[in-house]
Short mmCIF file of N, CA and C in Angstrom, two decimals:
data_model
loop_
_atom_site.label_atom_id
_atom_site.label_comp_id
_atom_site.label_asym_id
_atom_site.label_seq_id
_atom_site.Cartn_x
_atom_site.Cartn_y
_atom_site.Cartn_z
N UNK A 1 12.71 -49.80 51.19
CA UNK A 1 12.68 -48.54 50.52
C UNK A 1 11.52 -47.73 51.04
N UNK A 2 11.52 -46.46 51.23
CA UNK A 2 10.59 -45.42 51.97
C UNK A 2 10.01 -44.86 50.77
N UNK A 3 9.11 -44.31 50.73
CA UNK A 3 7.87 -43.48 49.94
C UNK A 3 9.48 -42.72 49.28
N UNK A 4 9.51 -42.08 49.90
CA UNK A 4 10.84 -40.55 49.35
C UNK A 4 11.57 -40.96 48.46
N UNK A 5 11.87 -42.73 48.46
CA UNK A 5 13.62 -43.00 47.68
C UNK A 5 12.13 -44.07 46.72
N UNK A 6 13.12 -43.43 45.19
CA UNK A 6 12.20 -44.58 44.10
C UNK A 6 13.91 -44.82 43.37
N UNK A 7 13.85 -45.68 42.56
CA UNK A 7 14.31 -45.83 41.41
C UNK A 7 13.77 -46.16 40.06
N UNK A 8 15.15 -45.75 39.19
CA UNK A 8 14.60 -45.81 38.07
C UNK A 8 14.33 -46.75 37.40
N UNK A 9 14.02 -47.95 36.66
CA UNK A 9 14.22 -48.27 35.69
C UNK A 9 15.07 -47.97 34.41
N UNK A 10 16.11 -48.77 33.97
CA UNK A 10 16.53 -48.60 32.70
C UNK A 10 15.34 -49.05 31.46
N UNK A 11 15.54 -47.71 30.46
CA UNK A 11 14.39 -48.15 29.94
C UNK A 11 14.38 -49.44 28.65
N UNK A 12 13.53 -50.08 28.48
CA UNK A 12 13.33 -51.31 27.44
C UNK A 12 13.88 -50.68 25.76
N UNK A 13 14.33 -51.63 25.36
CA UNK A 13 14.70 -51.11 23.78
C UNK A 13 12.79 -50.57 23.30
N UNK A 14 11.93 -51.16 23.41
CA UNK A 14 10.79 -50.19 23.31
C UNK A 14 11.01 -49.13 23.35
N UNK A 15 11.16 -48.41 24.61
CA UNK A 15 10.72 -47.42 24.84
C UNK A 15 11.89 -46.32 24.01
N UNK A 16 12.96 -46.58 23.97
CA UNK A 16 14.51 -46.32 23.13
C UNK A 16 13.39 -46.34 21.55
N UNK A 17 13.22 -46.96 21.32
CA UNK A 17 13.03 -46.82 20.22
C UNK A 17 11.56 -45.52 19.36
N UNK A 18 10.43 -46.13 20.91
CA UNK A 18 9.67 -44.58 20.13
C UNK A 18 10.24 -43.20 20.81
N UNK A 19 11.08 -43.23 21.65
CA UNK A 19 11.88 -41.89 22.13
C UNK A 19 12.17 -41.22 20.89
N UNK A 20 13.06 -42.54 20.22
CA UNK A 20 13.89 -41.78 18.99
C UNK A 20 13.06 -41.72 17.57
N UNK A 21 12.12 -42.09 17.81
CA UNK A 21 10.65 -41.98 16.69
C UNK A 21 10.69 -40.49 16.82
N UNK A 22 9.80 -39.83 18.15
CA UNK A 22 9.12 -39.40 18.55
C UNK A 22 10.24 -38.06 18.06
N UNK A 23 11.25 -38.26 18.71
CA UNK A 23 12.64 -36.92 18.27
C UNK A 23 12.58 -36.57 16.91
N UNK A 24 12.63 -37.43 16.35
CA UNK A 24 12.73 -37.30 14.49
C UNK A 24 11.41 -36.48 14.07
N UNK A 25 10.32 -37.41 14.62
CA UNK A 25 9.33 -35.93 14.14
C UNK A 25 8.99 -34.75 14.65
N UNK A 26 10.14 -34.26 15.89
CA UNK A 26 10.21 -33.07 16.15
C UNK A 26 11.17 -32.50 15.56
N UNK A 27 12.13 -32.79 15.33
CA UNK A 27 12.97 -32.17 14.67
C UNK A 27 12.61 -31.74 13.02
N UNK A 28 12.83 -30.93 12.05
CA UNK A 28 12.82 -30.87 11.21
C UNK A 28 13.42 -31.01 10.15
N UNK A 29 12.98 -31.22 8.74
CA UNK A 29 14.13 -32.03 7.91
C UNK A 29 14.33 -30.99 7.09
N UNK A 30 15.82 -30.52 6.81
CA UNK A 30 15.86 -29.34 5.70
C UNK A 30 16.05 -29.99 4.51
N UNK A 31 15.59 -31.12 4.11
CA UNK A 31 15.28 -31.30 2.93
C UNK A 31 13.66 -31.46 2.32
N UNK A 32 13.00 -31.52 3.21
CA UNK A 32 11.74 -31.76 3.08
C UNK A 32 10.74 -30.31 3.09
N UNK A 33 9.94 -30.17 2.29
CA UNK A 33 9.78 -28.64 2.32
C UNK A 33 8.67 -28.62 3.00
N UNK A 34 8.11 -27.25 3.43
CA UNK A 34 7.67 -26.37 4.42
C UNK A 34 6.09 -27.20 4.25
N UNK A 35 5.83 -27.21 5.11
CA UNK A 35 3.87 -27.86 4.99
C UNK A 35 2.88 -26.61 5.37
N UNK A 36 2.14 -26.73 5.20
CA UNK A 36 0.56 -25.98 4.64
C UNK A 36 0.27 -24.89 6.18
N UNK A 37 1.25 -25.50 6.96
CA UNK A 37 1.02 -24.71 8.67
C UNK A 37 1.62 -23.39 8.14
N UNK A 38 3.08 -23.06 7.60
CA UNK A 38 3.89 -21.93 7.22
C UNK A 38 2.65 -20.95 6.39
N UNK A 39 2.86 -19.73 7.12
CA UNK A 39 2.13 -18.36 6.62
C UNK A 39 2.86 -17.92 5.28
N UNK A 40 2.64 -17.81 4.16
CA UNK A 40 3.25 -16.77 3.77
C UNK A 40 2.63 -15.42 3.08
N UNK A 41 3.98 -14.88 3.12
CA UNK A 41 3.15 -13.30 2.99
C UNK A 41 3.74 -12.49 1.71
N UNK A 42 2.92 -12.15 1.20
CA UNK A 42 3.72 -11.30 -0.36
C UNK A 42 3.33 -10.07 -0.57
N UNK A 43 3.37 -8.98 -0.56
CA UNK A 43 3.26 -8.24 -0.81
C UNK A 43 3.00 -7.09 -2.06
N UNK A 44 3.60 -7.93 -3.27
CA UNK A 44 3.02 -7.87 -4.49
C UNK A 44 3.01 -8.91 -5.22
N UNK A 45 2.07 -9.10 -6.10
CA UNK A 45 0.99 -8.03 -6.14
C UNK A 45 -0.08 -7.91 -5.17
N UNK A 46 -0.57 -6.63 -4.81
CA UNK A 46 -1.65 -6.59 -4.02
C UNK A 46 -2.70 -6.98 -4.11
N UNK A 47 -3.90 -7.55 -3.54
CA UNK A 47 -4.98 -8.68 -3.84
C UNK A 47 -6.27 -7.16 -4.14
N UNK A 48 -7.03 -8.12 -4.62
CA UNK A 48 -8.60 -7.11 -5.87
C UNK A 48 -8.91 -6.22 -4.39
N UNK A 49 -8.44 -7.02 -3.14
CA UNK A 49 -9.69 -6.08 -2.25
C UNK A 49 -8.69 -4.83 -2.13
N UNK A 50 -7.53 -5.03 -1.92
CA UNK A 50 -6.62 -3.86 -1.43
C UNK A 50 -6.84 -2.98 -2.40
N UNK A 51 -6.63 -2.98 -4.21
CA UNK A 51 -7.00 -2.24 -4.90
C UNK A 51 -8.18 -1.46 -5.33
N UNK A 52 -9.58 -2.05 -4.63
CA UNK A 52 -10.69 -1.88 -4.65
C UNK A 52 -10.66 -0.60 -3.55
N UNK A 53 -9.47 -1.07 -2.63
CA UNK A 53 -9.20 -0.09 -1.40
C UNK A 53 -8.90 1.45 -1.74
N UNK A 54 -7.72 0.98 -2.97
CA UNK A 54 -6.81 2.41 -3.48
C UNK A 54 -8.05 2.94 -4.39
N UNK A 55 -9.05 2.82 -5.24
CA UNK A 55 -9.61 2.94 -6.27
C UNK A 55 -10.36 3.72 -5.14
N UNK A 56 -11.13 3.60 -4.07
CA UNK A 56 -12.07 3.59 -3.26
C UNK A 56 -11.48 5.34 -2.35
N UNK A 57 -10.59 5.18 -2.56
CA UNK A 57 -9.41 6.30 -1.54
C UNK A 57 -9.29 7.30 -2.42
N UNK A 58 -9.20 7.15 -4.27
CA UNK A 58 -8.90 8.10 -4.91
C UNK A 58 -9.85 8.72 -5.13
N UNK A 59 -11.19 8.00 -5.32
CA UNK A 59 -12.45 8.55 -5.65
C UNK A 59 -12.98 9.46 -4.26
N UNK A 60 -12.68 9.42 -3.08
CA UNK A 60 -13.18 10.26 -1.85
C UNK A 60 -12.11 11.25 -1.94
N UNK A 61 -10.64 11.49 -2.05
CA UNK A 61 -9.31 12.60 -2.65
C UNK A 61 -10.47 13.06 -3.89
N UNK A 62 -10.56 12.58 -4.80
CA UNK A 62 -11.12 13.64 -6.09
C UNK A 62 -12.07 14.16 -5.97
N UNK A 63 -13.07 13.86 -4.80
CA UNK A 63 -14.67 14.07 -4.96
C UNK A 63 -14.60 15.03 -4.01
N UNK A 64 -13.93 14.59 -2.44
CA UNK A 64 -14.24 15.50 -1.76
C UNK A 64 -13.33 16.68 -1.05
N UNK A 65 -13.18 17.47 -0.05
CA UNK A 65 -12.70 18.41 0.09
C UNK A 65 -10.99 17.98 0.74
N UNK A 66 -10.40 18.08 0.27
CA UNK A 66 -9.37 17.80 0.31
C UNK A 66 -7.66 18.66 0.19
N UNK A 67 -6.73 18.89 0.39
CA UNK A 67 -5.67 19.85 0.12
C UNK A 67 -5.41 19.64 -1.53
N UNK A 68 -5.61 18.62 -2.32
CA UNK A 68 -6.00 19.04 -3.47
C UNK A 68 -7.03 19.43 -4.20
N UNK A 69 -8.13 19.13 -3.41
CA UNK A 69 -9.33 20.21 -4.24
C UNK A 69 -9.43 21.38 -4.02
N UNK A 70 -8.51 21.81 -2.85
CA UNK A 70 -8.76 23.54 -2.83
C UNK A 70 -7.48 24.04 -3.94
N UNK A 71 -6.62 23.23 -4.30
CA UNK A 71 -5.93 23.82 -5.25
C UNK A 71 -6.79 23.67 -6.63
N UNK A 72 -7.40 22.63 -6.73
CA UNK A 72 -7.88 21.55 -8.57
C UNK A 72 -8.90 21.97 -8.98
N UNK A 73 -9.78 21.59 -7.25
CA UNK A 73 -11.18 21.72 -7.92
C UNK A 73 -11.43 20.11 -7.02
N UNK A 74 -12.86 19.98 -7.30
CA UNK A 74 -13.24 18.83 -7.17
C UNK A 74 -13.70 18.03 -8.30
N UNK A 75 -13.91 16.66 -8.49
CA UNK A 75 -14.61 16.00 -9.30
C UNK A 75 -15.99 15.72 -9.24
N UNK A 76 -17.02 16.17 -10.18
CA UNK A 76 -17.98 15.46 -9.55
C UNK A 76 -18.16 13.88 -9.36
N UNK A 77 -18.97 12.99 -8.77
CA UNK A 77 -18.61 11.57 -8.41
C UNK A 77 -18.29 10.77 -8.97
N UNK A 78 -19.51 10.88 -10.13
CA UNK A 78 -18.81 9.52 -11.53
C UNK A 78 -17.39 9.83 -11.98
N UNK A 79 -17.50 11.09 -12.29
CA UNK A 79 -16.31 11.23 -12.85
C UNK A 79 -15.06 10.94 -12.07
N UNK A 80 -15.06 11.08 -10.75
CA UNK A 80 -14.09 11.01 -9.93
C UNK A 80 -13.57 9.00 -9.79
N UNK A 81 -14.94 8.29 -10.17
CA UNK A 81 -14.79 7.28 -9.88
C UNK A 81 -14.13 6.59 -11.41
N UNK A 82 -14.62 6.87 -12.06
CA UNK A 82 -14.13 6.54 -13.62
C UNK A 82 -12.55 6.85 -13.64
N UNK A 83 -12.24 8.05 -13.42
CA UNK A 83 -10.48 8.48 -13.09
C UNK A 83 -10.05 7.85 -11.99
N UNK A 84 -10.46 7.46 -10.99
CA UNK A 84 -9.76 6.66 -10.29
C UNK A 84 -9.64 5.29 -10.49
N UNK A 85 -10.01 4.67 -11.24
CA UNK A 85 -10.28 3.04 -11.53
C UNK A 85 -9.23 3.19 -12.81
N UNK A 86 -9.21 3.87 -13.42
CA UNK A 86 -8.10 4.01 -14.49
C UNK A 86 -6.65 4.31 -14.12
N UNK A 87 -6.89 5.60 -13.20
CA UNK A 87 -5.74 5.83 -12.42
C UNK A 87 -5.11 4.33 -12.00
N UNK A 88 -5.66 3.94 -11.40
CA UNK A 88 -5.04 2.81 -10.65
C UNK A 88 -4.59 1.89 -11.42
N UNK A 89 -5.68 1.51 -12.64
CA UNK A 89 -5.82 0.32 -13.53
C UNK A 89 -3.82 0.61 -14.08
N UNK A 90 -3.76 1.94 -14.99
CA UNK A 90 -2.55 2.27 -15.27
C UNK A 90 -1.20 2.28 -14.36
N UNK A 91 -1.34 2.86 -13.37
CA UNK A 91 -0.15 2.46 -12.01
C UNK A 91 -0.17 1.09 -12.14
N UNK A 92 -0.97 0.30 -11.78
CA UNK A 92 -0.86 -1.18 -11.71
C UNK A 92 -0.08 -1.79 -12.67
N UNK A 93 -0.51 -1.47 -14.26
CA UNK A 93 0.33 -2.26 -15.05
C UNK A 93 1.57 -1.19 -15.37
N UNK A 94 1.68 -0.11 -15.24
CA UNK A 94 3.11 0.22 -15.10
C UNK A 94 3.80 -0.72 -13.68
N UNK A 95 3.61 -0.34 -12.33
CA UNK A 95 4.16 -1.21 -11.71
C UNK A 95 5.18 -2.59 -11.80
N UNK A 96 3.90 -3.07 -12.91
CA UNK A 96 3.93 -4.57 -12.75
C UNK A 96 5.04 -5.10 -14.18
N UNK A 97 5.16 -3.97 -15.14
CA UNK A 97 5.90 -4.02 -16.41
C UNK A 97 7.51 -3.49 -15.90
N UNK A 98 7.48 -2.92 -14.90
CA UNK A 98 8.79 -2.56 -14.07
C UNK A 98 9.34 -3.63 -13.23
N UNK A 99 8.91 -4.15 -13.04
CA UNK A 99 8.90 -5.54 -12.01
C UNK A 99 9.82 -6.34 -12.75
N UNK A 100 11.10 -6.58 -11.95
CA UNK A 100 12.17 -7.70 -12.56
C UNK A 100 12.52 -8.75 -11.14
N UNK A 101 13.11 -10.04 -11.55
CA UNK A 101 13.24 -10.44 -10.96
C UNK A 101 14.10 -10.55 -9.48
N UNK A 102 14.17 -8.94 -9.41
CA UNK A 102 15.47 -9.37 -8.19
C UNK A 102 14.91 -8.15 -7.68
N UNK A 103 13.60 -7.69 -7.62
CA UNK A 103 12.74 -6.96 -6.94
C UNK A 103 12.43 -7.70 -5.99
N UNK A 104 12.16 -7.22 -4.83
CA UNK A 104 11.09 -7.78 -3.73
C UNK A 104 9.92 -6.71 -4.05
N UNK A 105 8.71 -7.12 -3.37
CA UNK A 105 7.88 -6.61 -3.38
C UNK A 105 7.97 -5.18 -3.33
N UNK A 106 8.46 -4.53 -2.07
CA UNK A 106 8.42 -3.22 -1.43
C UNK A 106 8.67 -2.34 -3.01
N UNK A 107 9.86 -2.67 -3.25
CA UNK A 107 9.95 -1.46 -4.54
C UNK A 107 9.17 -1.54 -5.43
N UNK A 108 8.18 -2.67 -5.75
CA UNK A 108 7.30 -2.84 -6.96
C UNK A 108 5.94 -1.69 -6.21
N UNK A 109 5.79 -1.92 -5.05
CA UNK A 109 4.96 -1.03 -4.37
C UNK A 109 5.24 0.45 -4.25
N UNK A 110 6.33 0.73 -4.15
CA UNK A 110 6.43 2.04 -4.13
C UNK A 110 6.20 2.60 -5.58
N UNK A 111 6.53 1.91 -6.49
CA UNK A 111 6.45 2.37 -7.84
C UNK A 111 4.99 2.47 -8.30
N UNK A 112 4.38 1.66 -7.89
CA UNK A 112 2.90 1.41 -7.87
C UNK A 112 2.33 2.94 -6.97
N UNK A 113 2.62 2.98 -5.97
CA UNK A 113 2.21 4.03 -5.41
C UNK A 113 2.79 5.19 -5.82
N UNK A 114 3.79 5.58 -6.50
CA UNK A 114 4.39 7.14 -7.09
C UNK A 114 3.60 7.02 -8.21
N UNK A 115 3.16 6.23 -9.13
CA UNK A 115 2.54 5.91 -10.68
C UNK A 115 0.84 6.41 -9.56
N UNK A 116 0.40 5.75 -8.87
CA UNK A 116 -0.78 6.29 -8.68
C UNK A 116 -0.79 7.99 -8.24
N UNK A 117 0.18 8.29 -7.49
CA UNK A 117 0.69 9.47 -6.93
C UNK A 117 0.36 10.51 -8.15
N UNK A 118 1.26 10.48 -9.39
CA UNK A 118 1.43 10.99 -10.58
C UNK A 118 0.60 11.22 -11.18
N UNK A 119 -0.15 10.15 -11.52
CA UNK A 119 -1.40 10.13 -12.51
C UNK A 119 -2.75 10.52 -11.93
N UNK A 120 -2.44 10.72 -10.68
CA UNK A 120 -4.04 11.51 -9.62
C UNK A 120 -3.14 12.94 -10.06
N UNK A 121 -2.34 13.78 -9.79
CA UNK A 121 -2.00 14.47 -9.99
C UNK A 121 -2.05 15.50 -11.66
N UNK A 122 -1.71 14.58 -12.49
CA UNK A 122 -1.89 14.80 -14.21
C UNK A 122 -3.47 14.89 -14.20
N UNK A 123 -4.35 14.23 -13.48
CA UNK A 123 -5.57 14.04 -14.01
C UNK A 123 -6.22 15.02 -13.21
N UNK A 124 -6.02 15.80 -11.87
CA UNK A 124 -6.82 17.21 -11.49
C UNK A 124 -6.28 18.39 -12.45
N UNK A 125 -4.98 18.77 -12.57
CA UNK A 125 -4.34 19.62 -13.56
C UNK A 125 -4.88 19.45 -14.92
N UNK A 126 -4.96 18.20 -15.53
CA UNK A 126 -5.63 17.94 -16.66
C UNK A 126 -6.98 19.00 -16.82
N UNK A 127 -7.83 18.36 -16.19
CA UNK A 127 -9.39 19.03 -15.38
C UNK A 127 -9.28 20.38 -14.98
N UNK A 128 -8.54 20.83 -14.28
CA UNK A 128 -8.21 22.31 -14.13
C UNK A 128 -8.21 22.95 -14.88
N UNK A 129 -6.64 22.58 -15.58
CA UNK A 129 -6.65 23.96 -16.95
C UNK A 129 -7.80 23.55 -18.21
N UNK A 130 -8.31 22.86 -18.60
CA UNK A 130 -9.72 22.41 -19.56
C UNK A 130 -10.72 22.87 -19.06
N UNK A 131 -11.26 23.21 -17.55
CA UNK A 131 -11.97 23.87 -17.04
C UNK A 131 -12.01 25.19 -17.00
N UNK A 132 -10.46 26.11 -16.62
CA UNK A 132 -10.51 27.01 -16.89
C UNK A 132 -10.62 27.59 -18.35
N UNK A 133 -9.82 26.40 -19.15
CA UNK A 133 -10.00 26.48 -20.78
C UNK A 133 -11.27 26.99 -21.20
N UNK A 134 -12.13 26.24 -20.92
CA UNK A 134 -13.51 26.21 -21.51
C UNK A 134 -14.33 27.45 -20.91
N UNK A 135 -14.02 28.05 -19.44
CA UNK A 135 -14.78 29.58 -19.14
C UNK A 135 -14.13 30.00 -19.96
N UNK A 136 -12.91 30.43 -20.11
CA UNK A 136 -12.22 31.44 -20.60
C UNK A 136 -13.55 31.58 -22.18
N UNK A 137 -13.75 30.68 -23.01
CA UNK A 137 -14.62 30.63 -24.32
C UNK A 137 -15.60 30.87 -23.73
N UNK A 138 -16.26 30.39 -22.71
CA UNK A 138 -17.20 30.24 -22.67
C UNK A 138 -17.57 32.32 -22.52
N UNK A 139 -16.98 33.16 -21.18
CA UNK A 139 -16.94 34.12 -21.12
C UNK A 139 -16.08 35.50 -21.90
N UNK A 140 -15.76 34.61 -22.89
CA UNK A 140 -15.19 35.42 -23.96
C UNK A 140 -13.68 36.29 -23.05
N UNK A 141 -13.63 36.13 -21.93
CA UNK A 141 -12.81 37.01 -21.28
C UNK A 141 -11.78 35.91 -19.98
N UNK A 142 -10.53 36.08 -20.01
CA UNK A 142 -9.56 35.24 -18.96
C UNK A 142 -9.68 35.86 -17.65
N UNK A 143 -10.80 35.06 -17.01
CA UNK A 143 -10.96 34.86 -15.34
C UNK A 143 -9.61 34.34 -14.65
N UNK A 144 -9.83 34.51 -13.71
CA UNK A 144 -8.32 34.28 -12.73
C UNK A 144 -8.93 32.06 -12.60
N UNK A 145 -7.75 31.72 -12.80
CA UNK A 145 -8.45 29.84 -12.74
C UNK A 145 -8.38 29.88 -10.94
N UNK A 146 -9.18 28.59 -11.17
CA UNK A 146 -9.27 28.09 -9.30
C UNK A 146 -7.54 27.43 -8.60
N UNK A 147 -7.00 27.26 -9.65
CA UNK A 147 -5.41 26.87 -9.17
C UNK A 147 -4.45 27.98 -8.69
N UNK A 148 -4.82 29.68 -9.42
CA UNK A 148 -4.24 30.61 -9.34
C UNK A 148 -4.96 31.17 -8.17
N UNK A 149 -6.10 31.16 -7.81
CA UNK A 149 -6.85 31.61 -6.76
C UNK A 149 -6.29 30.98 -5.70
N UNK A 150 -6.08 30.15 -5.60
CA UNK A 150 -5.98 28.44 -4.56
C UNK A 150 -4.18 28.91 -4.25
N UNK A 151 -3.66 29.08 -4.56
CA UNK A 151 -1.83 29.33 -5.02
C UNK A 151 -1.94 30.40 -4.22
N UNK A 152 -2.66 31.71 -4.77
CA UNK A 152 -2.58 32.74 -3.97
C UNK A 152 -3.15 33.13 -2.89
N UNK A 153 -4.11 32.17 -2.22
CA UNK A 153 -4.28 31.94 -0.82
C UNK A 153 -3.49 31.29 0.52
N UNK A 154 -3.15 29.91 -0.78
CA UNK A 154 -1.71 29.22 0.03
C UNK A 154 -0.60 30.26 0.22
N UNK A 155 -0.38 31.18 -0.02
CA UNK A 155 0.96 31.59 -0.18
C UNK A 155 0.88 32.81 0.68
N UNK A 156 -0.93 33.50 0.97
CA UNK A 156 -0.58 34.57 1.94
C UNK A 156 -0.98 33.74 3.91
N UNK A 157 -1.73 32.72 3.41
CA UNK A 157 -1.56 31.51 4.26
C UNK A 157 -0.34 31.36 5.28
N UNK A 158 0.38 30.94 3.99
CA UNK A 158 1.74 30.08 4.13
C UNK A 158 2.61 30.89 4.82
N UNK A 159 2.28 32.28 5.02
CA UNK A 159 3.00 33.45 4.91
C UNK A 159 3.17 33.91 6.21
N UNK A 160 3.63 32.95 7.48
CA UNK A 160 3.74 33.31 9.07
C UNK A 160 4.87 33.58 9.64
N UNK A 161 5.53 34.43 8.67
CA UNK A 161 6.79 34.67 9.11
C UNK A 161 6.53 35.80 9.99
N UNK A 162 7.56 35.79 10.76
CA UNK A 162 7.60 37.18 11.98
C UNK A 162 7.92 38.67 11.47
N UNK A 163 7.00 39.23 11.72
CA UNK A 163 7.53 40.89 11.00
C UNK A 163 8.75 41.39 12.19
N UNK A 164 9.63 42.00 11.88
CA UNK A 164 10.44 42.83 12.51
C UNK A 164 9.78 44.21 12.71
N UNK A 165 9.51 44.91 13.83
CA UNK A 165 9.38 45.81 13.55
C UNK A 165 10.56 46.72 14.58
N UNK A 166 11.18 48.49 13.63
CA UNK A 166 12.22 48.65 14.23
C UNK A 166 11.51 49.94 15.32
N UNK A 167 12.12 49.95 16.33
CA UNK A 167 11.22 51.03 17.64
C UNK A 167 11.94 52.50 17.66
#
């Protein structure tokens, strides 16, 4: 026999036997459940940091300059932070009181996010008209509010339509 030509060996019931060891624990058993390697991922409820996230997002929207503070107003900080931790606190357990079992996550989230949507919304308007409420007493006389000012800027703004003109 030359270097080039080998043969095989048939192999020993040994070796037959951890072959077919060795197969079995590659293969997987669908009765045996998933081990500690499998990721999983959920999506609701969202974990303290993510909400610490939204709480954190509403308070910089209320405080600082934003497409709703040129309509609302701004908050000053505490206050912005106090309404947003509530804001959220409330979305959350609405969310979570909507939540049935044949939800997946995604829709418990969106609901969560329109409930935060809503209630940031109720709570600058809230602040608005009580603000303008209170000049109005305060100056004995009805000033134009910062929402009506804000409205009627958007709107000559908004206002890029093409003039016709006839020659």
């Amino acid at each position: 026999m030359t270097d080039s030509e080998s043969t095989i060996a048939p192999p020993t019931p040994e070796m037959e036997s951890e072959y077919q060891d060795h197969e079995q624990q590659q293969q997987p058993n669908p009765t045996k459940k998933p081990t500690n390697n499998t990721l999983a991922f959920s999506i609701w409820p969202p974990t303290q940091r993510t909400r610490d996230a939204v709480v954190s997002r509403l308070v910089e929207t209320l405080s600082k300059q934003s497409i709703l503070s040129k309509r609302y107003g701004t908050l000053p900080s505490d206050e912005a932070s106090s309404a947003a931790r509530l804001i959220e606190e409330e979305a959350f357990s609405a969310a979570a009181a909507s939540a049935s079992a044949e939800d997946d996550g995604i829709e418990i989230l969106q609901v969560y996010s329109r409930e935060i949507s809503r209630r940031m919304l109720d709570t600058v308007k809230t602040r608005a008209s009580s603000a303008a409420a209170s000049s109005v007493d305060d100056a004995g006389a009805a000033p134009q509010t910062p929402s009506l000012e804000a409205a009627s800027a958007t709107a000559a703004s908004e206002d890029n339509s093409p003039t016709v003109t006839e020659s």
